[in-house]
Amino acid sequence: MTVTTTAGGTETITETETETMTAYENENVTAYGDGGGPTADAPHFWQGAFIGDEEAGRRLAGLPGAVEAALGTVLETETVLAACDALAPALLDPEHPVHARLAALLPEDEDPAALLAELGHHLGRRELTRKLRRELGSAAPGRLNRPDPRESVYEAWAPVGMVAHIAPGNAATVAPLSIVEGLLAGNVNVLKTSSADTLFPQALMAELAALDPSGTLAARIVVLRFGSSRQEWLRLMCAPADAVAVWGGEAAVEGVAAHVPPGCRLVEWGHRISFAYLTADAWSDPAALDALAEDVCRHEQQACASPQVVYLDTEDEAEVFAFAERFADVLAARSAAAPPPGARDGDARAGDRGAERDPAEEAELTTTELVARLEEHLGLTRVFAAADRSWRVMADTRSPLTASPLHRSVWVKPLPRRRMVATLRPMRRYLQTAGIAGSRTDMAELSRTALAAGATRVTPVGAMLESYAGEPHDGVYALQRYSRRVAVQADPARFATTACLDDLARPVVLPAPSGPLLGKEEVQERNGRVGRADAELYFHSGGSTGAPALSLFSYDDYDTQMHAAARGLLAAGYDPVGDRTANLFYCGGMYGSFISFFSVLERLGGVQLPLAAGPDHRATARALIEHGATTLFGMPSYLWQLLHAERDALRAYGGLRKVFYGGEHFTPEQQRVLKDEFGIEVVRSVTYGSTDLGPLGYQCTESSGGVHHLHADLHAMEILDPDEDRPAAPGETGRLVFTTHARRGQQLGRYVIGDLGRAVPGRCPCGSRAPRFELQGRTGDVVRVATYFLNHRRFVALAEERGGHRGELQILLGRGEVRERLTVRVERSAGTDPEGLREVFLAGYPELRSAVAERLLDVAVEAVDGAALDRSPTSGKLRSVVDTRR
């Protein structure tokens, strides 16, 4: 395939390339809607459509307006992650239609399977999330959160605006990955590819954009294909840019820099030089030489991290020449076993890659080797080269860094470690990787020296071309170069309970849930398939509604969830500066409440007394008083027992002001008791969540009862009809279904967690735009008894409102000799009247009264001590319904 440029700047594409693009278009009739794929007449991808030169020129003139319009819509990081994660499996699967379409557009000298697999690996959620965390500190870096919860200051990473990417030729993965980095930072991205490149970047970006039905991604992607002679196009492309990323040598950077407007950030990804450094022990080790040969031969030294010079920790010229001869033998053996790409049997110049080298490369190889051979007569050099010119080792007694002509050509030079900084520092702007071979102590000492000399990364020899997700490139993080760190300082009094400033401005929009509904059994079965790399933290549920279930988390996901729960507590009125908190959740047996809220308080920077729930109420009360606790975290049933067991001491102390509870509910009557008798001012949910999914909702200062805001940056929520798999009517109670978007190695979509709730319409008085819902109990709280459905919450309401009951209440179901039996067990107090409560239930619950009148059910009320009620052994949570009929 060849491309020529006429004097007028227009490009002529050969018949071969036209046929390739036409074939791609025919295979791609459904991939991009009616627009089809890239063609010879429409080689540019502009915000979701393929267009020709004339239209591209017209749109370039209006690029500033297009950028402003695109930036008017917020791009959620999750939108980018979801699209990339959906594309990645297609790139990894050679049988996938997307794989076939893209492979057809790759250059002939590329291995399609290997290149697409590399891209698929980098575009997976795991790698991109790790990159975000490492470079920008969070998987959602664009949200204005408090870096210190104790201050009303909000910070975020914001896009610079528009990034112009000037891609290098013949590097198929660089351009699309640079656009993905720009998208992760939230920018509009305009990419220029070479006129000699295929249309692979355009097609790949079109595939990615097609995976976002909202069109937000497409609005931020423009890919243009034009030659350097079109200077006017380059000028128009750079004029509205806030950052220009350019790959290439100094000449390429200078050519682009001329078009960069004042104040625009120029991000240079220029050519770099790397070197290997071997100590005396290492250069005599055959394994070290084999590893060095791997670094030299891999990618034919075309990568910036490829070693061009091998330095030896010596001043002895004889050792340099001896090592060069030994290393030449290693290169010869490797080349014989695996000749360079492009080698042909019977070709005397097999290792020379024939047509893959241009005349300039050939000239540089010949000249460098010839000059080195001439200097042998002066005793300065010694050259060891293959007869077929497939490799060459050039020993040189002079230490200064010398660029290699590449293609398995390497210099060997002496450089005592004490002279490393002085010798290499003059070339510091060009240095990149130092591959070091030596002892553990050598590695530590030489790493510091190499970094001081100007290297930006250090690796072991043999791993110079290896990389990891989120690794700095040329000494900087790419995502930070494409972002701005922004801050908002707010009035502490007015924003004390605002954890995320964005929640006041706009709702979070995440990809719509899809797929089948999942129950607890399906989720448990999926847990068995979670890889060990993603199962770093194991939790058991409390088991209050059945056998304890296992939940698995990565530490990254756990950290994300704990930060979310911390933001929810701020919204609920927790004060990390003034509150002194006793963590009284249950601990042990892989139960997560105590550990989780220890982590939450740690992230809030709040004062914490990690006491945990225990049977010695006196010792717990003593600790609360001695250490000045003002705030209690715990299960309602435990806190209720503690407060009443140590009533006199805690009332005399009088320092308790806040209670944040979880796992159960304090009834309105119980909350009145806490406030009237113990002086507690705030009683709110610490969080609403599940062991499987983590925090799902939070209360604000305007919330009461079971009303919560959704953690909309983590989850999407549906409310489905109780009996059918369709949305519940507006305002009606239904099954709560959650889809989480922040879990590594797990797909927890459309999880029916067993709770009932209803949507709360309208915007909350607190100002947050996060959706609200009201909990209406668990599906297990509604039981079928004697042909009727009875609700535990109805019994609680009747006991409080008509019977004056203040304590806990539990329903026990069993079978008598003749009919079913329902026993309401209530916590005994001085005024408890079991028979009176029985009459209240029969009078106020028509279905219960009918079941008794029809002789289908026996009903009794028993007063028992609170400790006698049936509870989960792990969490201490009260079991609202105990069904012994099964």
PDB file of N, CA, C and O in Angstrom, residues 499-561:
ATOM      1  N   ALA A 499     -20.894  16.497  50.813  1.00  0.00           N
ATOM      2  CA  ALA A 499     -19.661  15.737  50.628  1.00  0.00           C
ATOM      3  C   ALA A 499     -19.129  15.848  49.209  1.00  0.00           C
ATOM      4  O   ALA A 499     -17.923  15.826  48.988  1.00  0.00           O
ATOM      5  N   CYS A 500     -20.031  15.955  48.241  1.00  0.00           N
ATOM      6  CA  CYS A 500     -19.638  16.058  46.840  1.00  0.00           C
ATOM      7  C   CYS A 500     -20.396  17.217  46.216  1.00  0.00           C
ATOM      8  O   CYS A 500     -21.638  17.204  46.167  1.00  0.00           O
ATOM      9  N   LEU A 501     -19.685  18.202  45.743  1.00  0.00           N
ATOM     10  CA  LEU A 501     -20.315  19.404  45.211  1.00  0.00           C
ATOM     11  C   LEU A 501     -21.137  19.102  43.957  1.00  0.00           C
ATOM     12  O   LEU A 501     -22.150  19.751  43.697  1.00  0.00           O
ATOM     13  N   ASP A 502     -20.724  18.107  43.189  1.00  0.00           N
ATOM     14  CA  ASP A 502     -21.439  17.776  41.958  1.00  0.00           C
ATOM     15  C   ASP A 502     -22.871  17.321  42.218  1.00  0.00           C
ATOM     16  O   ASP A 502     -23.740  17.479  41.355  1.00  0.00           O
ATOM     17  N   ASP A 503     -23.129  16.740  43.390  1.00  0.00           N
ATOM     18  CA  ASP A 503     -24.472  16.250  43.681  1.00  0.00           C
ATOM     19  C   ASP A 503     -25.492  17.372  43.728  1.00  0.00           C
ATOM     20  O   ASP A 503     -26.698  17.133  43.553  1.00  0.00           O
ATOM     21  N   LEU A 504     -25.040  18.593  43.967  1.00  0.00           N
ATOM     22  CA  LEU A 504     -25.954  19.730  43.972  1.00  0.00           C
ATOM     23  C   LEU A 504     -26.223  20.256  42.573  1.00  0.00           C
ATOM     24  O   LEU A 504     -27.183  21.010  42.358  1.00  0.00           O
ATOM     25  N   ALA A 505     -25.372  19.878  41.620  1.00  0.00           N
ATOM     26  CA  ALA A 505     -25.449  20.467  40.281  1.00  0.00           C
ATOM     27  C   ALA A 505     -26.112  19.568  39.254  1.00  0.00           C
ATOM     28  O   ALA A 505     -26.824  20.057  38.365  1.00  0.00           O
ATOM     29  N   ARG A 506     -25.886  18.267  39.354  1.00  0.00           N
ATOM     30  CA  ARG A 506     -26.385  17.377  38.297  1.00  0.00           C
ATOM     31  C   ARG A 506     -26.473  15.953  38.809  1.00  0.00           C
ATOM     32  O   ARG A 506     -25.718  15.556  39.694  1.00  0.00           O
ATOM     33  N   PRO A 507     -27.385  15.188  38.249  1.00  0.00           N
ATOM     34  CA  PRO A 507     -27.430  13.761  38.600  1.00  0.00           C
ATOM     35  C   PRO A 507     -26.343  12.993  37.852  1.00  0.00           C
ATOM     36  O   PRO A 507     -25.913  13.395  36.773  1.00  0.00           O
ATOM     37  N   VAL A 508     -25.892  11.913  38.438  1.00  0.00           N
ATOM     38  CA  VAL A 508     -24.937  11.039  37.762  1.00  0.00           C
ATOM     39  C   VAL A 508     -25.705  10.171  36.772  1.00  0.00           C
ATOM     40  O   VAL A 508     -26.752   9.613  37.105  1.00  0.00           O
ATOM     41  N   VAL A 509     -25.213  10.078  35.544  1.00  0.00           N
ATOM     42  CA  VAL A 509     -25.859   9.262  34.522  1.00  0.00           C
ATOM     43  C   VAL A 509     -24.917   8.106  34.179  1.00  0.00           C
ATOM     44  O   VAL A 509     -23.829   8.319  33.651  1.00  0.00           O
ATOM     45  N   LEU A 510     -25.327   6.890  34.517  1.00  0.00           N
ATOM     46  CA  LEU A 510     -24.530   5.698  34.249  1.00  0.00           C
ATOM     47  C   LEU A 510     -25.210   4.868  33.166  1.00  0.00           C
ATOM     48  O   LEU A 510     -26.407   5.039  32.897  1.00  0.00           O
ATOM     49  N   PRO A 511     -24.458   3.976  32.527  1.00  0.00           N
ATOM     50  CA  PRO A 511     -25.084   3.097  31.521  1.00  0.00           C
ATOM     51  C   PRO A 511     -26.282   2.359  32.090  1.00  0.00           C
ATOM     52  O   PRO A 511     -26.284   1.933  33.250  1.00  0.00           O
ATOM     53  N   ALA A 512     -27.348   2.215  31.279  1.00  0.00           N
ATOM     54  CA  ALA A 512     -28.578   1.580  31.735  1.00  0.00           C
ATOM     55  C   ALA A 512     -28.340   0.109  32.059  1.00  0.00           C
ATOM     56  O   ALA A 512     -27.587  -0.570  31.366  1.00  0.00           O
ATOM     57  N   PRO A 513     -28.954  -0.409  33.127  1.00  0.00           N
ATOM     58  CA  PRO A 513     -28.805  -1.828  33.468  1.00  0.00           C
ATOM     59  C   PRO A 513     -29.357  -2.713  32.361  1.00  0.00           C
ATOM     60  O   PRO A 513     -30.324  -2.371  31.687  1.00  0.00           O
ATOM     61  N   SER A 514     -28.751  -3.861  32.186  1.00  0.00           N
ATOM     62  CA  SER A 514     -29.222  -4.824  31.196  1.00  0.00           C
ATOM     63  C   SER A 514     -28.884  -6.221  31.676  1.00  0.00           C
ATOM     64  O   SER A 514     -28.078  -6.398  32.589  1.00  0.00           O
ATOM     65  N   GLY A 515     -29.516  -7.220  31.053  1.00  0.00           N
ATOM     66  CA  GLY A 515     -29.232  -8.602  31.410  1.00  0.00           C
ATOM     67  C   GLY A 515     -30.298  -9.175  32.315  1.00  0.00           C
ATOM     68  O   GLY A 515     -31.254  -8.491  32.717  1.00  0.00           O
ATOM     69  N   PRO A 516     -30.144 -10.439  32.697  1.00  0.00           N
ATOM     70  CA  PRO A 516     -31.149 -11.097  33.533  1.00  0.00           C
ATOM     71  C   PRO A 516     -31.073 -10.639  34.985  1.00  0.00           C
ATOM     72  O   PRO A 516     -30.051 -10.114  35.434  1.00  0.00           O
ATOM     73  N   LEU A 517     -32.173 -10.835  35.708  1.00  0.00           N
ATOM     74  CA  LEU A 517     -32.178 -10.566  37.135  1.00  0.00           C
ATOM     75  C   LEU A 517     -31.373 -11.635  37.857  1.00  0.00           C
ATOM     76  O   LEU A 517     -31.382 -12.807  37.480  1.00  0.00           O
ATOM     77  N   LEU A 518     -30.683 -11.219  38.916  1.00  0.00           N
ATOM     78  CA  LEU A 518     -29.877 -12.142  39.710  1.00  0.00           C
ATOM     79  C   LEU A 518     -30.406 -12.175  41.140  1.00  0.00           C
ATOM     80  O   LEU A 518     -30.739 -11.131  41.710  1.00  0.00           O
ATOM     81  N   GLY A 519     -30.480 -13.363  41.696  1.00  0.00           N
ATOM     82  CA  GLY A 519     -30.809 -13.522  43.101  1.00  0.00           C
ATOM     83  C   GLY A 519     -29.571 -13.912  43.880  1.00  0.00           C
ATOM     84  O   GLY A 519     -28.474 -14.022  43.345  1.00  0.00           O
ATOM     85  N   LYS A 520     -29.752 -14.149  45.196  1.00  0.00           N
ATOM     86  CA  LYS A 520     -28.607 -14.465  46.036  1.00  0.00           C
ATOM     87  C   LYS A 520     -27.913 -15.741  45.582  1.00  0.00           C
ATOM     88  O   LYS A 520     -26.678 -15.821  45.582  1.00  0.00           O
ATOM     89  N   GLU A 521     -28.679 -16.743  45.152  1.00  0.00           N
ATOM     90  CA  GLU A 521     -28.054 -17.998  44.738  1.00  0.00           C
ATOM     91  C   GLU A 521     -27.180 -17.796  43.503  1.00  0.00           C
ATOM     92  O   GLU A 521     -26.075 -18.341  43.420  1.00  0.00           O
ATOM     93  N   GLU A 522     -27.665 -17.008  42.539  1.00  0.00           N
ATOM     94  CA  GLU A 522     -26.861 -16.757  41.333  1.00  0.00           C
ATOM     95  C   GLU A 522     -25.586 -15.984  41.669  1.00  0.00           C
ATOM     96  O   GLU A 522     -24.516 -16.271  41.133  1.00  0.00           O
ATOM     97  N   VAL A 523     -25.696 -15.021  42.583  1.00  0.00           N
ATOM     98  CA  VAL A 523     -24.516 -14.245  42.963  1.00  0.00           C
ATOM     99  C   VAL A 523     -23.511 -15.127  43.687  1.00  0.00           C
ATOM    100  O   VAL A 523     -22.299 -15.040  43.465  1.00  0.00           O
ATOM    101  N   GLN A 524     -24.008 -16.005  44.567  1.00  0.00           N
ATOM    102  CA  GLN A 524     -23.097 -16.917  45.259  1.00  0.00           C
ATOM    103  C   GLN A 524     -22.407 -17.860  44.275  1.00  0.00           C
ATOM    104  O   GLN A 524     -21.222 -18.175  44.416  1.00  0.00           O
ATOM    105  N   GLU A 525     -23.152 -18.297  43.260  1.00  0.00           N
ATOM    106  CA  GLU A 525     -22.545 -19.168  42.260  1.00  0.00           C
ATOM    107  C   GLU A 525     -21.471 -18.419  41.477  1.00  0.00           C
ATOM    108  O   GLU A 525     -20.399 -18.960  41.184  1.00  0.00           O
ATOM    109  N   ARG A 526     -21.712 -17.161  41.165  1.00  0.00           N
ATOM    110  CA  ARG A 526     -20.717 -16.352  40.450  1.00  0.00           C
ATOM    111  C   ARG A 526     -19.491 -16.098  41.309  1.00  0.00           C
ATOM    112  O   ARG A 526     -18.376 -15.985  40.800  1.00  0.00           O
ATOM    113  N   ASN A 527     -19.687 -15.988  42.617  1.00  0.00           N
ATOM    114  CA  ASN A 527     -18.541 -15.782  43.500  1.00  0.00           C
ATOM    115  C   ASN A 527     -17.530 -16.912  43.366  1.00  0.00           C
ATOM    116  O   ASN A 527     -16.323 -16.706  43.529  1.00  0.00           O
ATOM    117  N   GLY A 528     -18.042 -18.103  43.083  1.00  0.00           N
ATOM    118  CA  GLY A 528     -17.147 -19.239  42.927  1.00  0.00           C
ATOM    119  C   GLY A 528     -16.268 -19.131  41.704  1.00  0.00           C
ATOM    120  O   GLY A 528     -15.277 -19.874  41.583  1.00  0.00           O
ATOM    121  N   ARG A 529     -16.602 -18.212  40.792  1.00  0.00           N
ATOM    122  CA  ARG A 529     -15.820 -18.051  39.560  1.00  0.00           C
ATOM    123  C   ARG A 529     -14.913 -16.825  39.600  1.00  0.00           C
ATOM    124  O   ARG A 529     -14.239 -16.534  38.625  1.00  0.00           O
ATOM    125  N   VAL A 530     -14.917 -16.092  40.706  1.00  0.00           N
ATOM    126  CA  VAL A 530     -14.072 -14.907  40.819  1.00  0.00           C
ATOM    127  C   VAL A 530     -12.621 -15.354  40.976  1.00  0.00           C
ATOM    128  O   VAL A 530     -12.298 -16.181  41.831  1.00  0.00           O
ATOM    129  N   GLY A 531     -11.738 -14.824  40.159  1.00  0.00           N
ATOM    130  CA  GLY A 531     -10.328 -15.182  40.227  1.00  0.00           C
ATOM    131  C   GLY A 531      -9.680 -14.688  41.506  1.00  0.00           C
ATOM    132  O   GLY A 531     -10.109 -13.700  42.113  1.00  0.00           O
ATOM    133  N   ARG A 532      -8.639 -15.376  41.918  1.00  0.00           N
ATOM    134  CA  ARG A 532      -7.983 -15.017  43.172  1.00  0.00           C
ATOM    135  C   ARG A 532      -7.388 -13.612  43.136  1.00  0.00           C
ATOM    136  O   ARG A 532      -7.260 -12.960  44.176  1.00  0.00           O
ATOM    137  N   ALA A 533      -7.011 -13.154  41.965  1.00  0.00           N
ATOM    138  CA  ALA A 533      -6.443 -11.804  41.866  1.00  0.00           C
ATOM    139  C   ALA A 533      -7.469 -10.737  42.225  1.00  0.00           C
ATOM    140  O   ALA A 533      -7.100  -9.619  42.598  1.00  0.00           O
ATOM    141  N   ASP A 534      -8.760 -11.061  42.111  1.00  0.00           N
ATOM    142  CA  ASP A 534      -9.823 -10.107  42.416  1.00  0.00           C
ATOM    143  C   ASP A 534     -10.497 -10.395  43.749  1.00  0.00           C
ATOM    144  O   ASP A 534     -11.368  -9.642  44.175  1.00  0.00           O
ATOM    145  N   ALA A 535     -10.142 -11.490  44.398  1.00  0.00           N
ATOM    146  CA  ALA A 535     -10.739 -11.876  45.677  1.00  0.00           C
ATOM    147  C   ALA A 535      -9.714 -11.636  46.777  1.00  0.00           C
ATOM    148  O   ALA A 535      -9.029 -12.557  47.230  1.00  0.00           O
ATOM    149  N   GLU A 536      -9.609 -10.382  47.201  1.00  0.00           N
ATOM    150  CA  GLU A 536      -8.603 -10.003  48.189  1.00  0.00           C
ATOM    151  C   GLU A 536      -9.188  -9.814  49.576  1.00  0.00           C
ATOM    152  O   GLU A 536      -8.464  -9.793  50.564  1.00  0.00           O
ATOM    153  N   LEU A 537     -10.504  -9.696  49.649  1.00  0.00           N
ATOM    154  CA  LEU A 537     -11.167  -9.459  50.927  1.00  0.00           C
ATOM    155  C   LEU A 537     -12.438 -10.298  50.973  1.00  0.00           C
ATOM    156  O   LEU A 537     -13.276 -10.210  50.071  1.00  0.00           O
ATOM    157  N   TYR A 538     -12.573 -11.111  52.027  1.00  0.00           N
ATOM    158  CA  TYR A 538     -13.704 -12.033  52.153  1.00  0.00           C
ATOM    159  C   TYR A 538     -14.582 -11.588  53.316  1.00  0.00           C
ATOM    160  O   TYR A 538     -14.108 -11.413  54.440  1.00  0.00           O
ATOM    161  N   PHE A 539     -15.877 -11.447  53.039  1.00  0.00           N
ATOM    162  CA  PHE A 539     -16.843 -11.113  54.082  1.00  0.00           C
ATOM    163  C   PHE A 539     -17.982 -12.129  54.079  1.00  0.00           C
ATOM    164  O   PHE A 539     -18.365 -12.656  53.030  1.00  0.00           O
ATOM    165  N   HIS A 540     -18.539 -12.387  55.283  1.00  0.00           N
ATOM    166  CA  HIS A 540     -19.765 -13.145  55.408  1.00  0.00           C
ATOM    167  C   HIS A 540     -20.890 -12.193  55.780  1.00  0.00           C
ATOM    168  O   HIS A 540     -20.679 -11.242  56.542  1.00  0.00           O
ATOM    169  N   SER A 541     -22.077 -12.457  55.259  1.00  0.00           N
ATOM    170  CA  SER A 541     -23.239 -11.702  55.700  1.00  0.00           C
ATOM    171  C   SER A 541     -23.609 -12.141  57.109  1.00  0.00           C
ATOM    172  O   SER A 541     -23.114 -13.156  57.614  1.00  0.00           O
ATOM    173  N   GLY A 542     -24.486 -11.369  57.744  1.00  0.00           N
ATOM    174  CA  GLY A 542     -24.879 -11.707  59.112  1.00  0.00           C
ATOM    175  C   GLY A 542     -25.710 -12.958  59.220  1.00  0.00           C
ATOM    176  O   GLY A 542     -25.790 -13.575  60.274  1.00  0.00           O
ATOM    177  N   GLY A 543     -26.364 -13.342  58.113  1.00  0.00           N
ATOM    178  CA  GLY A 543     -27.164 -14.554  58.148  1.00  0.00           C
ATOM    179  C   GLY A 543     -28.515 -14.381  58.815  1.00  0.00           C
ATOM    180  O   GLY A 543     -29.152 -15.366  59.202  1.00  0.00           O
ATOM    181  N   SER A 544     -28.994 -13.129  58.948  1.00  0.00           N
ATOM    182  CA  SER A 544     -30.269 -12.906  59.635  1.00  0.00           C
ATOM    183  C   SER A 544     -31.450 -13.380  58.805  1.00  0.00           C
ATOM    184  O   SER A 544     -32.531 -13.611  59.337  1.00  0.00           O
ATOM    185  N   THR A 545     -31.270 -13.516  57.495  1.00  0.00           N
ATOM    186  CA  THR A 545     -32.370 -13.978  56.640  1.00  0.00           C
ATOM    187  C   THR A 545     -32.073 -15.342  56.040  1.00  0.00           C
ATOM    188  O   THR A 545     -32.701 -15.752  55.081  1.00  0.00           O
ATOM    189  N   GLY A 546     -31.116 -16.032  56.578  1.00  0.00           N
ATOM    190  CA  GLY A 546     -30.762 -17.347  56.060  1.00  0.00           C
ATOM    191  C   GLY A 546     -29.315 -17.668  56.374  1.00  0.00           C
ATOM    192  O   GLY A 546     -28.693 -17.039  57.234  1.00  0.00           O
ATOM    193  N   ALA A 547     -28.762 -18.624  55.662  1.00  0.00           N
ATOM    194  CA  ALA A 547     -27.372 -18.982  55.873  1.00  0.00           C
ATOM    195  C   ALA A 547     -26.475 -17.831  55.446  1.00  0.00           C
ATOM    196  O   ALA A 547     -26.752 -17.152  54.469  1.00  0.00           O
ATOM    197  N   PRO A 548     -25.381 -17.567  56.188  1.00  0.00           N
ATOM    198  CA  PRO A 548     -24.462 -16.482  55.806  1.00  0.00           C
ATOM    199  C   PRO A 548     -23.950 -16.666  54.381  1.00  0.00           C
ATOM    200  O   PRO A 548     -23.593 -17.769  53.975  1.00  0.00           O
ATOM    201  N   ALA A 549     -23.945 -15.572  53.632  1.00  0.00           N
ATOM    202  CA  ALA A 549     -23.475 -15.608  52.245  1.00  0.00           C
ATOM    203  C   ALA A 549     -22.083 -15.005  52.167  1.00  0.00           C
ATOM    204  O   ALA A 549     -21.736 -14.094  52.920  1.00  0.00           O
ATOM    205  N   LEU A 550     -21.285 -15.517  51.242  1.00  0.00           N
ATOM    206  CA  LEU A 550     -19.919 -15.035  51.061  1.00  0.00           C
ATOM    207  C   LEU A 550     -19.897 -13.916  50.033  1.00  0.00           C
ATOM    208  O   LEU A 550     -20.513 -14.004  48.987  1.00  0.00           O
ATOM    209  N   SER A 551     -19.155 -12.859  50.350  1.00  0.00           N
ATOM    210  CA  SER A 551     -18.972 -11.745  49.426  1.00  0.00           C
ATOM    211  C   SER A 551     -17.485 -11.483  49.266  1.00  0.00           C
ATOM    212  O   SER A 551     -16.734 -11.520  50.243  1.00  0.00           O
ATOM    213  N   LEU A 552     -17.074 -11.216  48.023  1.00  0.00           N
ATOM    214  CA  LEU A 552     -15.667 -11.040  47.696  1.00  0.00           C
ATOM    215  C   LEU A 552     -15.422  -9.642  47.154  1.00  0.00           C
ATOM    216  O   LEU A 552     -16.217  -9.121  46.374  1.00  0.00           O
ATOM    217  N   PHE A 553     -14.301  -9.058  47.558  1.00  0.00           N
ATOM    218  CA  PHE A 553     -13.953  -7.707  47.124  1.00  0.00           C
ATOM    219  C   PHE A 553     -12.472  -7.635  46.794  1.00  0.00           C
ATOM    220  O   PHE A 553     -11.647  -8.324  47.396  1.00  0.00           O
ATOM    221  N   SER A 554     -12.139  -6.786  45.847  1.00  0.00           N
ATOM    222  CA  SER A 554     -10.752  -6.361  45.703  1.00  0.00           C
ATOM    223  C   SER A 554     -10.552  -5.182  46.649  1.00  0.00           C
ATOM    224  O   SER A 554     -11.507  -4.494  47.035  1.00  0.00           O
ATOM    225  N   TYR A 555      -9.310  -4.923  47.027  1.00  0.00           N
ATOM    226  CA  TYR A 555      -9.062  -3.800  47.916  1.00  0.00           C
ATOM    227  C   TYR A 555      -9.398  -2.467  47.237  1.00  0.00           C
ATOM    228  O   TYR A 555      -9.842  -1.523  47.900  1.00  0.00           O
ATOM    229  N   ASP A 556      -9.202  -2.393  45.933  1.00  0.00           N
ATOM    230  CA  ASP A 556      -9.550  -1.155  45.231  1.00  0.00           C
ATOM    231  C   ASP A 556     -11.043  -0.883  45.323  1.00  0.00           C
ATOM    232  O   ASP A 556     -11.470   0.248  45.582  1.00  0.00           O
ATOM    233  N   ASP A 557     -11.858  -1.930  45.093  1.00  0.00           N
ATOM    234  CA  ASP A 557     -13.300  -1.745  45.168  1.00  0.00           C
ATOM    235  C   ASP A 557     -13.734  -1.417  46.594  1.00  0.00           C
ATOM    236  O   ASP A 557     -14.609  -0.576  46.821  1.00  0.00           O
ATOM    237  N   TYR A 558     -13.126  -2.085  47.549  1.00  0.00           N
ATOM    238  CA  TYR A 558     -13.431  -1.809  48.955  1.00  0.00           C
ATOM    239  C   TYR A 558     -13.122  -0.357  49.288  1.00  0.00           C
ATOM    240  O   TYR A 558     -13.923   0.332  49.934  1.00  0.00           O
ATOM    241  N   ASP A 559     -11.983   0.137  48.821  1.00  0.00           N
ATOM    242  CA  ASP A 559     -11.606   1.521  49.077  1.00  0.00           C
ATOM    243  C   ASP A 559     -12.619   2.483  48.461  1.00  0.00           C
ATOM    244  O   ASP A 559     -13.022   3.467  49.095  1.00  0.00           O
ATOM    245  N   THR A 560     -13.042   2.202  47.227  1.00  0.00           N
ATOM    246  CA  THR A 560     -14.052   3.047  46.583  1.00  0.00           C
ATOM    247  C   THR A 560     -15.329   3.093  47.408  1.00  0.00           C
ATOM    248  O   THR A 560     -15.931   4.166  47.604  1.00  0.00           O
ATOM    249  N   GLN A 561     -15.743   1.943  47.904  1.00  0.00           N
ATOM    250  CA  GLN A 561     -16.992   1.878  48.657  1.00  0.00           C
ATOM    251  C   GLN A 561     -16.874   2.573  50.011  1.00  0.00           C
ATOM    252  O   GLN A 561     -17.826   3.217  50.472  1.00  0.00           O
TER     253      GLN A 561
END
